[in-house]
PDB file of C-alpha atoms in Angstrom:
ATOM      1  CA  MET A   1      15.597  24.019 -28.444  1.00 45.00           C
ATOM      2  CA  SER A   2      16.822  24.424 -24.780  1.00 50.00           C
ATOM      3  CA  VAL A   3      15.197  27.146 -22.575  1.00 52.00           C
ATOM      4  CA  PRO A   4      17.582  29.851 -21.766  1.00 55.00           C
ATOM      5  CA  GLU A   5      18.911  29.780 -18.149  1.00 54.00           C
ATOM      6  CA  GLU A   6      17.139  33.070 -17.256  1.00 53.00           C
ATOM      7  CA  GLU A   7      13.690  32.074 -18.490  1.00 52.00           C
ATOM      8  CA  GLU A   8      14.054  28.800 -16.869  1.00 52.00           C
ATOM      9  CA  THR A   9      14.590  30.072 -13.369  1.00 57.00           C
ATOM     10  CA  LEU A  10      11.160  31.968 -13.829  1.00 56.00           C
ATOM     11  CA  LEU A  11       9.536  28.638 -14.549  1.00 59.00           C
ATOM     12  CA  PRO A  12       7.064  27.263 -11.890  1.00 65.00           C
ATOM     13  CA  LEU A  13       8.635  24.349  -9.890  1.00 66.00           C
ATOM     14  CA  THR A  14       6.182  22.066 -11.329  1.00 69.00           C
ATOM     15  CA  GLN A  15       7.517  22.634 -14.726  1.00 72.00           C
ATOM     16  CA  ARG A  16      11.309  23.015 -14.064  1.00 74.00           C
ATOM     17  CA  TRP A  17      10.981  19.848 -11.919  1.00 78.00           C
ATOM     18  CA  PRO A  18       8.182  17.620 -13.246  1.00 82.00           C
ATOM     19  CA  ARG A  19       8.787  14.291 -11.693  1.00 85.00           C
ATOM     20  CA  THR A  20      10.213  15.602  -8.448  1.00 87.00           C
ATOM     21  CA  SER A  21       7.116  17.460  -8.149  1.00 88.00           C
ATOM     22  CA  LYS A  22       4.663  14.834  -8.856  1.00 90.00           C
ATOM     23  CA  PHE A  23       6.511  12.716  -6.505  1.00 91.00           C
ATOM     24  CA  LEU A  24       5.869  15.250  -3.831  1.00 90.00           C
ATOM     25  CA  LEU A  25       2.366  15.931  -4.694  1.00 91.00           C
ATOM     26  CA  SER A  26       1.582  12.186  -4.526  1.00 92.00           C
ATOM     27  CA  GLY A  27       3.240  11.833  -1.234  1.00 91.00           C
ATOM     28  CA  CYS A  28       1.044  14.657   0.075  1.00 92.00           C
ATOM     29  CA  ALA A  29      -2.129  13.196  -1.227  1.00 94.00           C
ATOM     30  CA  ALA A  30      -1.051   9.845   0.156  1.00 92.00           C
ATOM     31  CA  THR A  31      -0.393  11.066   3.582  1.00 93.00           C
ATOM     32  CA  VAL A  32      -3.984  12.739   3.807  1.00 92.00           C
ATOM     33  CA  ALA A  33      -5.592   9.350   2.552  1.00 92.00           C
ATOM     34  CA  GLU A  34      -3.434   7.354   5.023  1.00 89.00           C
ATOM     35  CA  LEU A  35      -4.496   9.541   8.076  1.00 90.00           C
ATOM     36  CA  ALA A  36      -8.123   9.176   7.147  1.00 88.00           C
ATOM     37  CA  THR A  37      -8.436   5.595   6.931  1.00 87.00           C
ATOM     38  CA  PHE A  38      -5.403   4.025   8.871  1.00 87.00           C
ATOM     39  CA  PRO A  39      -7.768   2.406  11.756  1.00 88.00           C
ATOM     40  CA  LEU A  40      -9.221   0.292   8.934  1.00 83.00           C
ATOM     41  CA  ASP A  41      -5.869  -0.812   7.928  1.00 79.00           C
ATOM     42  CA  LEU A  42      -4.878  -1.780  11.567  1.00 82.00           C
ATOM     43  CA  THR A  43      -8.027  -3.605  11.968  1.00 83.00           C
ATOM     44  CA  LYS A  44      -7.273  -5.582   8.775  1.00 76.00           C
ATOM     45  CA  THR A  45      -3.867  -6.596   9.767  1.00 74.00           C
ATOM     46  CA  ARG A  46      -5.122  -7.825  13.206  1.00 78.00           C
ATOM     47  CA  LEU A  47      -7.730  -9.840  11.427  1.00 76.00           C
ATOM     48  CA  GLN A  48      -5.200 -11.495   9.137  1.00 68.00           C
ATOM     49  CA  MET A  49      -3.121 -12.791  12.017  1.00 69.00           C
ATOM     50  CA  GLN A  50      -6.125 -14.506  13.575  1.00 69.00           C
ATOM     51  CA  GLY A  51      -5.808 -18.260  13.728  1.00 64.00           C
ATOM     52  CA  GLU A  52      -2.709 -18.534  12.061  1.00 63.00           C
ATOM     53  CA  ALA A  53      -2.213 -22.187  11.685  1.00 64.00           C
ATOM     54  CA  ALA A  54       1.847 -22.163  11.501  1.00 65.00           C
ATOM     55  CA  LEU A  55       2.101 -20.227  14.656  1.00 62.00           C
ATOM     56  CA  ALA A  56      -0.022 -22.373  16.374  1.00 62.00           C
ATOM     57  CA  ARG A  57       2.322 -25.231  15.504  1.00 64.00           C
ATOM     58  CA  LEU A  58       5.243 -23.491  16.563  1.00 61.00           C
ATOM     59  CA  GLY A  59       3.615 -23.788  20.185  1.00 59.00           C
ATOM     60  CA  ASP A  60       2.253 -20.293  20.829  1.00 55.00           C
ATOM     61  CA  GLY A  61      -0.649 -20.811  23.217  1.00 50.00           C
ATOM     62  CA  ALA A  62      -1.848 -17.367  22.837  1.00 47.00           C
ATOM     63  CA  THR A  63      -2.747 -17.889  19.307  1.00 47.00           C
ATOM     64  CA  GLU A  64      -4.751 -21.122  20.221  1.00 47.00           C
ATOM     65  CA  SER A  65      -6.915 -19.127  23.133  1.00 46.00           C
ATOM     66  CA  ALA A  66      -7.474 -16.120  21.006  1.00 52.00           C
ATOM     67  CA  PRO A  67     -11.176 -15.679  20.276  1.00 56.00           C
ATOM     68  CA  TYR A  68     -12.079 -15.054  16.590  1.00 52.00           C
ATOM     69  CA  ARG A  69     -13.455 -11.460  16.149  1.00 67.00           C
ATOM     70  CA  GLY A  70     -15.136  -9.686  13.396  1.00 75.00           C
ATOM     71  CA  MET A  71     -14.137  -6.281  11.944  1.00 77.00           C
ATOM     72  CA  VAL A  72     -16.269  -4.286  14.226  1.00 83.00           C
ATOM     73  CA  ARG A  73     -15.414  -6.531  17.477  1.00 84.00           C
ATOM     74  CA  THR A  74     -11.791  -6.167  16.505  1.00 84.00           C
ATOM     75  CA  ALA A  75     -11.855  -2.546  16.228  1.00 84.00           C
ATOM     76  CA  LEU A  76     -13.884  -2.088  19.311  1.00 87.00           C
ATOM     77  CA  GLY A  77     -11.558  -4.415  21.284  1.00 85.00           C
ATOM     78  CA  ILE A  78      -8.593  -2.347  20.297  1.00 83.00           C
ATOM     79  CA  VAL A  79     -10.428   0.907  21.543  1.00 87.00           C
ATOM     80  CA  GLN A  80     -11.361  -0.827  24.626  1.00 86.00           C
ATOM     81  CA  GLU A  81      -8.126  -2.872  25.393  1.00 84.00           C
ATOM     82  CA  GLU A  82      -5.772  -0.568  24.376  1.00 82.00           C
ATOM     83  CA  GLY A  83      -7.205   2.742  23.802  1.00 85.00           C
ATOM     84  CA  PHE A  84      -8.680   4.907  21.124  1.00 89.00           C
ATOM     85  CA  LEU A  85      -5.232   6.298  19.839  1.00 87.00           C
ATOM     86  CA  LYS A  86      -3.967   2.957  19.466  1.00 83.00           C
ATOM     87  CA  LEU A  87      -6.038   2.694  16.072  1.00 87.00           C
ATOM     88  CA  TRP A  88      -3.328   4.731  14.580  1.00 88.00           C
ATOM     89  CA  GLN A  89      -0.424   2.618  15.945  1.00 78.00           C
ATOM     90  CA  GLY A  90       1.973   2.406  13.329  1.00 74.00           C
ATOM     91  CA  VAL A  91       0.794   5.360  11.354  1.00 84.00           C
ATOM     92  CA  THR A  92       4.186   7.243  11.240  1.00 83.00           C
ATOM     93  CA  PRO A  93       6.016   4.506   9.426  1.00 79.00           C
ATOM     94  CA  ALA A  94       2.792   3.936   7.245  1.00 82.00           C
ATOM     95  CA  ILE A  95       3.204   7.575   6.014  1.00 89.00           C
ATOM     96  CA  TYR A  96       6.894   7.135   5.445  1.00 86.00           C
ATOM     97  CA  ARG A  97       6.006   4.217   3.263  1.00 85.00           C
ATOM     98  CA  HIS A  98       3.322   5.809   1.341  1.00 88.00           C
ATOM     99  CA  VAL A  99       5.476   8.859   0.542  1.00 91.00           C
ATOM    100  CA  VAL A 100       8.107   6.398  -0.870  1.00 91.00           C
ATOM    101  CA  TYR A 101       5.628   4.085  -2.244  1.00 92.00           C
ATOM    102  CA  SER A 102       2.835   6.143  -3.883  1.00 93.00           C
ATOM    103  CA  GLY A 103       5.603   8.699  -5.103  1.00 93.00           C
ATOM    104  CA  GLY A 104       7.490   6.105  -6.793  1.00 93.00           C
ATOM    105  CA  ARG A 105       4.492   4.167  -8.457  1.00 95.00           C
ATOM    106  CA  MET A 106       2.888   7.258  -9.654  1.00 94.00           C
ATOM    107  CA  VAL A 107       6.075   8.541 -11.255  1.00 94.00           C
ATOM    108  CA  THR A 108       6.856   5.237 -12.819  1.00 95.00           C
ATOM    109  CA  TYR A 109       3.509   4.778 -14.214  1.00 95.00           C
ATOM    110  CA  GLU A 110       3.111   8.285 -15.786  1.00 92.00           C
ATOM    111  CA  HIS A 111       6.704   7.857 -17.367  1.00 92.00           C
ATOM    112  CA  LEU A 112       5.796   4.283 -18.838  1.00 93.00           C
ATOM    113  CA  ARG A 113       2.758   5.702 -20.144  1.00 91.00           C
ATOM    114  CA  GLU A 114       3.925   8.899 -21.636  1.00 88.00           C
ATOM    115  CA  VAL A 115       7.310   8.161 -22.550  1.00 88.00           C
ATOM    116  CA  VAL A 116       7.981   4.234 -23.057  1.00 88.00           C
ATOM    117  CA  PHE A 117       4.715   3.098 -24.334  1.00 88.00           C
ATOM    118  CA  GLY A 118       3.138   6.309 -25.355  1.00 79.00           C
ATOM    119  CA  LYS A 119      -0.599   7.218 -25.850  1.00 73.00           C
ATOM    120  CA  SER A 120      -1.934   7.272 -29.512  1.00 68.00           C
ATOM    121  CA  GLU A 121      -2.749  10.776 -30.970  1.00 67.00           C
ATOM    122  CA  ASP A 122      -6.437  10.313 -29.903  1.00 67.00           C
ATOM    123  CA  LYS A 123      -5.357   9.916 -26.093  1.00 70.00           C
ATOM    124  CA  HIS A 124      -6.400   6.287 -26.368  1.00 77.00           C
ATOM    125  CA  TYR A 125      -4.370   4.055 -24.152  1.00 83.00           C
ATOM    126  CA  PRO A 126      -4.731   0.196 -24.619  1.00 88.00           C
ATOM    127  CA  LEU A 127      -5.547  -1.739 -21.652  1.00 90.00           C
ATOM    128  CA  TRP A 128      -2.733  -4.208 -21.798  1.00 91.00           C
ATOM    129  CA  LYS A 129      -0.094  -1.494 -21.793  1.00 92.00           C
ATOM    130  CA  SER A 130      -2.022   0.025 -18.627  1.00 93.00           C
ATOM    131  CA  VAL A 131      -1.873  -3.361 -16.938  1.00 94.00           C
ATOM    132  CA  ILE A 132       1.707  -3.706 -17.772  1.00 95.00           C
ATOM    133  CA  GLY A 133       2.563  -0.361 -16.572  1.00 94.00           C
ATOM    134  CA  GLY A 134       0.442  -0.646 -13.242  1.00 94.00           C
ATOM    135  CA  MET A 135       2.128  -3.763 -12.337  1.00 95.00           C
ATOM    136  CA  MET A 136       5.538  -2.344 -13.081  1.00 96.00           C
ATOM    137  CA  ALA A 137       4.724   0.802 -11.075  1.00 96.00           C
ATOM    138  CA  GLY A 138       3.758  -1.181  -8.096  1.00 94.00           C
ATOM    139  CA  VAL A 139       6.743  -3.354  -8.132  1.00 95.00           C
ATOM    140  CA  ILE A 140       9.110  -0.331  -8.209  1.00 95.00           C
ATOM    141  CA  GLY A 141       7.117   1.809  -5.769  1.00 94.00           C
ATOM    142  CA  GLN A 142       6.752  -1.309  -3.303  1.00 92.00           C
ATOM    143  CA  PHE A 143      10.521  -2.489  -3.589  1.00 93.00           C
ATOM    144  CA  LEU A 144      11.591   0.784  -2.719  1.00 92.00           C
ATOM    145  CA  ALA A 145       9.317   1.376   0.476  1.00 90.00           C
ATOM    146  CA  ASN A 146       9.715  -2.389   1.756  1.00 90.00           C
ATOM    147  CA  PRO A 147      11.540  -1.249   4.928  1.00 88.00           C
ATOM    148  CA  THR A 148       9.001   1.309   6.039  1.00 86.00           C
ATOM    149  CA  ASP A 149       6.284  -1.404   5.259  1.00 83.00           C
ATOM    150  CA  LEU A 150       7.937  -4.043   7.341  1.00 83.00           C
ATOM    151  CA  VAL A 151       8.120  -1.415  10.363  1.00 83.00           C
ATOM    152  CA  LYS A 152       4.488  -0.521   9.914  1.00 78.00           C
ATOM    153  CA  VAL A 153       3.129  -4.273   9.963  1.00 75.00           C
ATOM    154  CA  GLN A 154       5.330  -5.189  12.747  1.00 78.00           C
ATOM    155  CA  MET A 155       4.382  -1.997  14.768  1.00 76.00           C
ATOM    156  CA  GLN A 156       0.620  -2.685  14.352  1.00 68.00           C
ATOM    157  CA  MET A 157       0.977  -5.954  16.029  1.00 71.00           C
ATOM    158  CA  GLU A 158       2.591  -4.343  19.260  1.00 72.00           C
ATOM    159  CA  GLY A 159      -0.659  -3.849  21.009  1.00 68.00           C
ATOM    160  CA  LYS A 160      -1.462  -7.326  20.518  1.00 67.00           C
ATOM    161  CA  ARG A 161       1.706  -8.476  22.177  1.00 72.00           C
ATOM    162  CA  LYS A 162       1.153  -6.366  25.110  1.00 70.00           C
ATOM    163  CA  LEU A 163      -2.170  -7.758  25.917  1.00 68.00           C
ATOM    164  CA  GLU A 164      -0.832 -11.342  25.429  1.00 70.00           C
ATOM    165  CA  GLY A 165       1.709 -10.597  28.052  1.00 72.00           C
ATOM    166  CA  LYS A 166       4.644 -10.522  25.746  1.00 77.00           C
ATOM    167  CA  PRO A 167       7.500  -7.920  25.987  1.00 77.00           C
ATOM    168  CA  LEU A 168       7.192  -5.217  23.260  1.00 74.00           C
ATOM    169  CA  ARG A 169       9.759  -5.475  20.859  1.00 78.00           C
ATOM    170  CA  PHE A 170      10.094  -1.706  19.964  1.00 77.00           C
ATOM    171  CA  ARG A 171      10.192   1.802  21.447  1.00 76.00           C
ATOM    172  CA  GLY A 172       9.240   3.623  18.490  1.00 75.00           C
ATOM    173  CA  VAL A 173       9.807   3.832  14.759  1.00 79.00           C
ATOM    174  CA  HIS A 174      13.596   4.632  14.807  1.00 82.00           C
ATOM    175  CA  HIS A 175      14.168   1.946  17.469  1.00 84.00           C
ATOM    176  CA  ALA A 176      12.171  -0.289  15.201  1.00 82.00           C
ATOM    177  CA  PHE A 177      14.434   0.285  12.101  1.00 85.00           C
ATOM    178  CA  VAL A 178      17.570  -0.054  14.360  1.00 85.00           C
ATOM    179  CA  LYS A 179      16.790  -3.321  15.835  1.00 84.00           C
ATOM    180  CA  ILE A 180      15.398  -4.849  12.443  1.00 82.00           C
ATOM    181  CA  LEU A 181      18.991  -3.847  11.026  1.00 84.00           C
ATOM    182  CA  ALA A 182      20.826  -4.849  14.062  1.00 83.00           C
ATOM    183  CA  GLU A 183      19.032  -8.318  14.018  1.00 82.00           C
ATOM    184  CA  GLY A 184      18.538  -9.264  10.191  1.00 80.00           C
ATOM    185  CA  GLY A 185      21.119  -6.811   8.618  1.00 83.00           C
ATOM    186  CA  ILE A 186      20.265  -4.996   5.342  1.00 84.00           C
ATOM    187  CA  ARG A 187      18.491  -8.283   4.195  1.00 83.00           C
ATOM    188  CA  GLY A 188      16.446  -7.908   7.340  1.00 82.00           C
ATOM    189  CA  LEU A 189      14.803  -4.634   6.039  1.00 85.00           C
ATOM    190  CA  TRP A 190      13.690  -6.385   2.783  1.00 87.00           C
ATOM    191  CA  ALA A 191      12.018  -9.255   4.684  1.00 80.00           C
ATOM    192  CA  GLY A 192       8.888 -10.221   2.883  1.00 75.00           C
ATOM    193  CA  TRP A 193       9.838  -8.333  -0.081  1.00 85.00           C
ATOM    194  CA  VAL A 194       8.733 -11.038  -2.654  1.00 82.00           C
ATOM    195  CA  PRO A 195       5.125 -11.322  -1.435  1.00 76.00           C
ATOM    196  CA  ASN A 196       5.187  -7.748  -0.833  1.00 82.00           C
ATOM    197  CA  ILE A 197       5.762  -6.814  -4.536  1.00 89.00           C
ATOM    198  CA  GLN A 198       3.517  -9.371  -5.560  1.00 84.00           C
ATOM    199  CA  ARG A 199       0.749  -7.761  -3.855  1.00 81.00           C
ATOM    200  CA  ALA A 200       1.691  -4.327  -4.982  1.00 89.00           C
ATOM    201  CA  ALA A 201       1.623  -5.762  -8.669  1.00 93.00           C
ATOM    202  CA  LEU A 202      -1.842  -6.999  -8.363  1.00 89.00           C
ATOM    203  CA  VAL A 203      -3.100  -4.061  -6.288  1.00 89.00           C
ATOM    204  CA  ASN A 204      -1.790  -1.328  -8.763  1.00 93.00           C
ATOM    205  CA  MET A 205      -2.990  -3.463 -11.531  1.00 92.00           C
ATOM    206  CA  GLY A 206      -6.422  -2.993  -9.657  1.00 91.00           C
ATOM    207  CA  ASP A 207      -5.769   0.596  -8.822  1.00 93.00           C
ATOM    208  CA  LEU A 208      -3.601   2.605 -11.307  1.00 94.00           C
ATOM    209  CA  THR A 209      -5.197   0.377 -14.119  1.00 94.00           C
ATOM    210  CA  THR A 210      -8.683   0.708 -13.329  1.00 95.00           C
ATOM    211  CA  TYR A 211      -8.641   4.359 -12.351  1.00 96.00           C
ATOM    212  CA  ASP A 212      -6.833   5.210 -15.537  1.00 94.00           C
ATOM    213  CA  THR A 213      -8.982   3.221 -17.759  1.00 94.00           C
ATOM    214  CA  VAL A 214     -12.296   4.015 -16.245  1.00 95.00           C
ATOM    215  CA  LYS A 215     -11.476   7.839 -16.039  1.00 94.00           C
ATOM    216  CA  HIS A 216     -10.309   8.222 -19.625  1.00 90.00           C
ATOM    217  CA  TYR A 217     -13.271   5.955 -20.857  1.00 92.00           C
ATOM    218  CA  LEU A 218     -15.628   8.269 -19.144  1.00 93.00           C
ATOM    219  CA  VAL A 219     -14.068  11.216 -20.344  1.00 91.00           C
ATOM    220  CA  LEU A 220     -13.603  10.228 -24.074  1.00 88.00           C
ATOM    221  CA  ASN A 221     -17.172   8.428 -24.414  1.00 89.00           C
ATOM    222  CA  THR A 222     -19.520  10.029 -22.205  1.00 90.00           C
ATOM    223  CA  PRO A 223     -20.672  13.632 -21.416  1.00 92.00           C
ATOM    224  CA  LEU A 224     -18.527  13.596 -18.303  1.00 91.00           C
ATOM    225  CA  GLU A 225     -15.618  15.846 -18.220  1.00 90.00           C
ATOM    226  CA  GLU A 226     -12.497  16.137 -15.737  1.00 91.00           C
ATOM    227  CA  SER A 227     -14.434  16.777 -12.567  1.00 92.00           C
ATOM    228  CA  ILE A 228     -14.785  15.481  -8.850  1.00 93.00           C
ATOM    229  CA  ALA A 229     -17.560  13.244 -10.171  1.00 94.00           C
ATOM    230  CA  THR A 230     -15.319  11.626 -12.778  1.00 95.00           C
ATOM    231  CA  HIS A 231     -12.504  11.147 -10.394  1.00 96.00           C
ATOM    232  CA  GLY A 232     -14.687   9.801  -7.670  1.00 95.00           C
ATOM    233  CA  LEU A 233     -16.481   7.477  -9.707  1.00 95.00           C
ATOM    234  CA  SER A 234     -13.226   6.183 -11.189  1.00 96.00           C
ATOM    235  CA  SER A 235     -11.727   5.937  -7.789  1.00 95.00           C
ATOM    236  CA  LEU A 236     -14.650   3.766  -6.372  1.00 93.00           C
ATOM    237  CA  CYS A 237     -13.954   1.183  -9.164  1.00 94.00           C
ATOM    238  CA  SER A 238     -10.323   1.248  -8.708  1.00 94.00           C
ATOM    239  CA  GLY A 239     -10.724   0.492  -4.893  1.00 92.00           C
ATOM    240  CA  LEU A 240     -13.026  -2.449  -5.418  1.00 91.00           C
ATOM    241  CA  VAL A 241     -10.669  -4.131  -8.009  1.00 92.00           C
ATOM    242  CA  ALA A 242      -7.443  -3.458  -5.988  1.00 91.00           C
ATOM    243  CA  SER A 243      -9.216  -5.089  -2.802  1.00 89.00           C
ATOM    244  CA  ILE A 244     -10.428  -8.215  -4.713  1.00 88.00           C
ATOM    245  CA  LEU A 245      -6.906  -8.699  -6.530  1.00 88.00           C
ATOM    246  CA  GLY A 246      -4.874  -7.659  -3.768  1.00 85.00           C
ATOM    247  CA  THR A 247      -6.322  -9.152  -0.389  1.00 87.00           C
ATOM    248  CA  PRO A 248      -4.862 -12.831  -0.887  1.00 88.00           C
ATOM    249  CA  ALA A 249      -1.339 -11.373  -1.393  1.00 82.00           C
ATOM    250  CA  ASP A 250      -1.707  -9.028   1.517  1.00 80.00           C
ATOM    251  CA  VAL A 251      -2.659 -11.780   3.798  1.00 85.00           C
ATOM    252  CA  ILE A 252       0.580 -13.842   3.015  1.00 84.00           C
ATOM    253  CA  LYS A 253       2.524 -10.619   2.909  1.00 77.00           C
ATOM    254  CA  SER A 254       1.571  -9.404   6.438  1.00 78.00           C
ATOM    255  CA  ARG A 255       2.241 -13.288   7.833  1.00 82.00           C
ATOM    256  CA  ILE A 256       5.660 -13.173   6.237  1.00 80.00           C
ATOM    257  CA  MET A 257       6.514  -9.924   7.523  1.00 73.00           C
ATOM    258  CA  ASN A 258       5.100 -10.427  11.108  1.00 74.00           C
ATOM    259  CA  GLN A 259       6.588 -14.165  11.637  1.00 79.00           C
ATOM    260  CA  PRO A 260       9.570 -14.527  14.188  1.00 78.00           C
ATOM    261  CA  ARG A 261      13.055 -14.765  12.546  1.00 75.00           C
ATOM    262  CA  ASP A 262      16.345 -16.256  13.575  1.00 75.00           C
ATOM    263  CA  LYS A 263      19.607 -14.419  13.938  1.00 72.00           C
ATOM    264  CA  GLN A 264      20.217 -14.234  10.192  1.00 70.00           C
ATOM    265  CA  GLY A 265      16.938 -12.703   9.300  1.00 68.00           C
ATOM    266  CA  ARG A 266      15.209 -16.026   8.237  1.00 74.00           C
ATOM    267  CA  GLY A 267      11.755 -16.724   8.782  1.00 76.00           C
ATOM    268  CA  LEU A 268      10.813 -19.588  11.350  1.00 78.00           C
ATOM    269  CA  LEU A 269       7.337 -20.187  10.098  1.00 84.00           C
ATOM    270  CA  TYR A 270       7.536 -19.913   6.251  1.00 85.00           C
ATOM    271  CA  LYS A 271      10.092 -20.582   3.889  1.00 82.00           C
ATOM    272  CA  SER A 272       8.650 -18.598   1.056  1.00 81.00           C
ATOM    273  CA  SER A 273       5.422 -16.826   0.184  1.00 80.00           C
ATOM    274  CA  THR A 274       4.421 -20.234  -1.665  1.00 86.00           C
ATOM    275  CA  ASP A 275       4.842 -22.163   1.626  1.00 88.00           C
ATOM    276  CA  CYS A 276       2.912 -19.622   3.478  1.00 88.00           C
ATOM    277  CA  LEU A 277       0.104 -19.965   0.789  1.00 89.00           C
ATOM    278  CA  ILE A 278      -0.063 -23.633   1.040  1.00 89.00           C
ATOM    279  CA  GLN A 279       0.012 -23.709   5.002  1.00 89.00           C
ATOM    280  CA  ALA A 280      -2.804 -21.120   5.002  1.00 87.00           C
ATOM    281  CA  VAL A 281      -4.978 -23.044   2.529  1.00 90.00           C
ATOM    282  CA  GLN A 282      -3.965 -26.193   4.167  1.00 89.00           C
ATOM    283  CA  GLY A 283      -4.428 -25.262   7.656  1.00 87.00           C
ATOM    284  CA  GLU A 284      -7.333 -22.812   7.542  1.00 86.00           C
ATOM    285  CA  GLY A 285      -9.087 -23.198   4.126  1.00 87.00           C
ATOM    286  CA  PHE A 286      -8.979 -21.279   0.847  1.00 88.00           C
ATOM    287  CA  LEU A 287     -11.154 -18.447   2.507  1.00 86.00           C
ATOM    288  CA  SER A 288      -8.412 -17.648   4.955  1.00 85.00           C
ATOM    289  CA  LEU A 289      -6.672 -15.694   2.209  1.00 88.00           C
ATOM    290  CA  TYR A 290      -9.561 -13.202   2.286  1.00 87.00           C
ATOM    291  CA  LYS A 291      -9.369 -12.824   5.979  1.00 82.00           C
ATOM    292  CA  GLY A 292      -9.902  -9.059   6.547  1.00 76.00           C
ATOM    293  CA  PHE A 293     -11.335  -8.751   3.049  1.00 85.00           C
ATOM    294  CA  LEU A 294     -14.115  -6.292   4.498  1.00 81.00           C
ATOM    295  CA  PRO A 295     -11.957  -3.829   6.350  1.00 74.00           C
ATOM    296  CA  SER A 296      -9.510  -3.953   3.405  1.00 76.00           C
ATOM    297  CA  TRP A 297     -12.306  -2.983   1.004  1.00 85.00           C
ATOM    298  CA  LEU A 298     -13.724  -0.659   3.268  1.00 81.00           C
ATOM    299  CA  ARG A 299     -10.407   0.859   3.705  1.00 78.00           C
ATOM    300  CA  MET A 300      -9.289   0.660   0.218  1.00 85.00           C
ATOM    301  CA  THR A 301     -12.331   2.321  -1.371  1.00 89.00           C
ATOM    302  CA  PRO A 302     -12.341   5.443   0.933  1.00 89.00           C
ATOM    303  CA  TRP A 303      -8.325   5.680   0.568  1.00 90.00           C
ATOM    304  CA  SER A 304      -8.535   5.356  -3.088  1.00 92.00           C
ATOM    305  CA  MET A 305     -11.085   8.016  -3.082  1.00 93.00           C
ATOM    306  CA  VAL A 306      -9.295  10.500  -0.841  1.00 93.00           C
ATOM    307  CA  PHE A 307      -6.114   9.914  -2.601  1.00 95.00           C
ATOM    308  CA  TRP A 308      -7.249  10.366  -6.085  1.00 96.00           C
ATOM    309  CA  LEU A 309      -9.360  13.369  -5.442  1.00 95.00           C
ATOM    310  CA  THR A 310      -6.659  15.048  -3.458  1.00 94.00           C
ATOM    311  CA  TYR A 311      -4.179  14.096  -5.869  1.00 95.00           C
ATOM    312  CA  GLU A 312      -6.045  15.412  -8.844  1.00 94.00           C
ATOM    313  CA  LYS A 313      -6.965  18.597  -6.909  1.00 93.00           C
ATOM    314  CA  ILE A 314      -3.528  19.440  -5.915  1.00 92.00           C
ATOM    315  CA  ARG A 315      -2.143  18.751  -9.439  1.00 92.00           C
ATOM    316  CA  GLU A 316      -4.788  21.418 -10.453  1.00 91.00           C
ATOM    317  CA  MET A 317      -3.737  23.748  -8.035  1.00 89.00           C
ATOM    318  CA  SER A 318      -0.090  23.351  -8.711  1.00 86.00           C
ATOM    319  CA  GLY A 319      -0.688  24.020 -12.549  1.00 86.00           C
ATOM    320  CA  VAL A 320       0.029  20.269 -13.384  1.00 87.00           C
ATOM    321  CA  SER A 321      -2.356  18.717 -16.163  1.00 87.00           C
ATOM    322  CA  PRO A 322      -4.500  15.856 -14.773  1.00 88.00           C
ATOM    323  CA  PHE A 323      -3.384  12.395 -14.220  1.00 88.00           C
TER     324      PHE A 323
END
């Protein structure tokens, strides 16, 4: 039975446009989380570029002479050599990315859970369905957000280029989009999309699947109810699992997206994500795939906590049922 037009106009926006509302609410929560934890993301990206064997073979002397640094020394080095505010270099495209990415993945996952797969009458949701839903949500959200992620990664490396005496590639976010589009066309904006969605599938299998599974297990099988404690504990678990699953793919993704390219937008260092994986393991060892794991985990955990606590709270304030 359809709702009369007069009554429909009186409904809250979250009921009139539920998917749009959830998209915007998740974008708001992601923005808060991104601003709070972005310096760790920048540190992680810089660490992942250290000692890149393929770049050394290309003849980049700066890479060979660059000293290895740990997480703390890298962060302090950015502050001392580039300035405190450079810890947020690239945060604008990162926010753009997370509004699209988080909105896309959250709406997709809930649609799959509620409509396509469907929960049982006792609200039980099988783990295998949650795994598939999380991976599909990550793939769709990340594919939509790939251009903003590309700009974010490349702008995060601008401070390092300046210190190495190289010319800066971009004057700002808009210029970065225009330059990448001019040099590589539409295809250039989706450079690295394959390792990107591979990472997103793994991360969301860790994040969305773990959070949803742990939270509903706690609510259905323990005295805990929908509360900050339940959301916080679930987000701690999801941040850890997402970091373990996603770091290797994140290293490959960052290197492919940051590599130099020819006029057709093709990478000069790696032919594919598999080629990048092989070169990294052969040239630097298996543990190179976990470069930046500590800042990645230290970022993913508080990011996950801030995002899920904020998201659940603004859903409650907006009259939307818990996730």
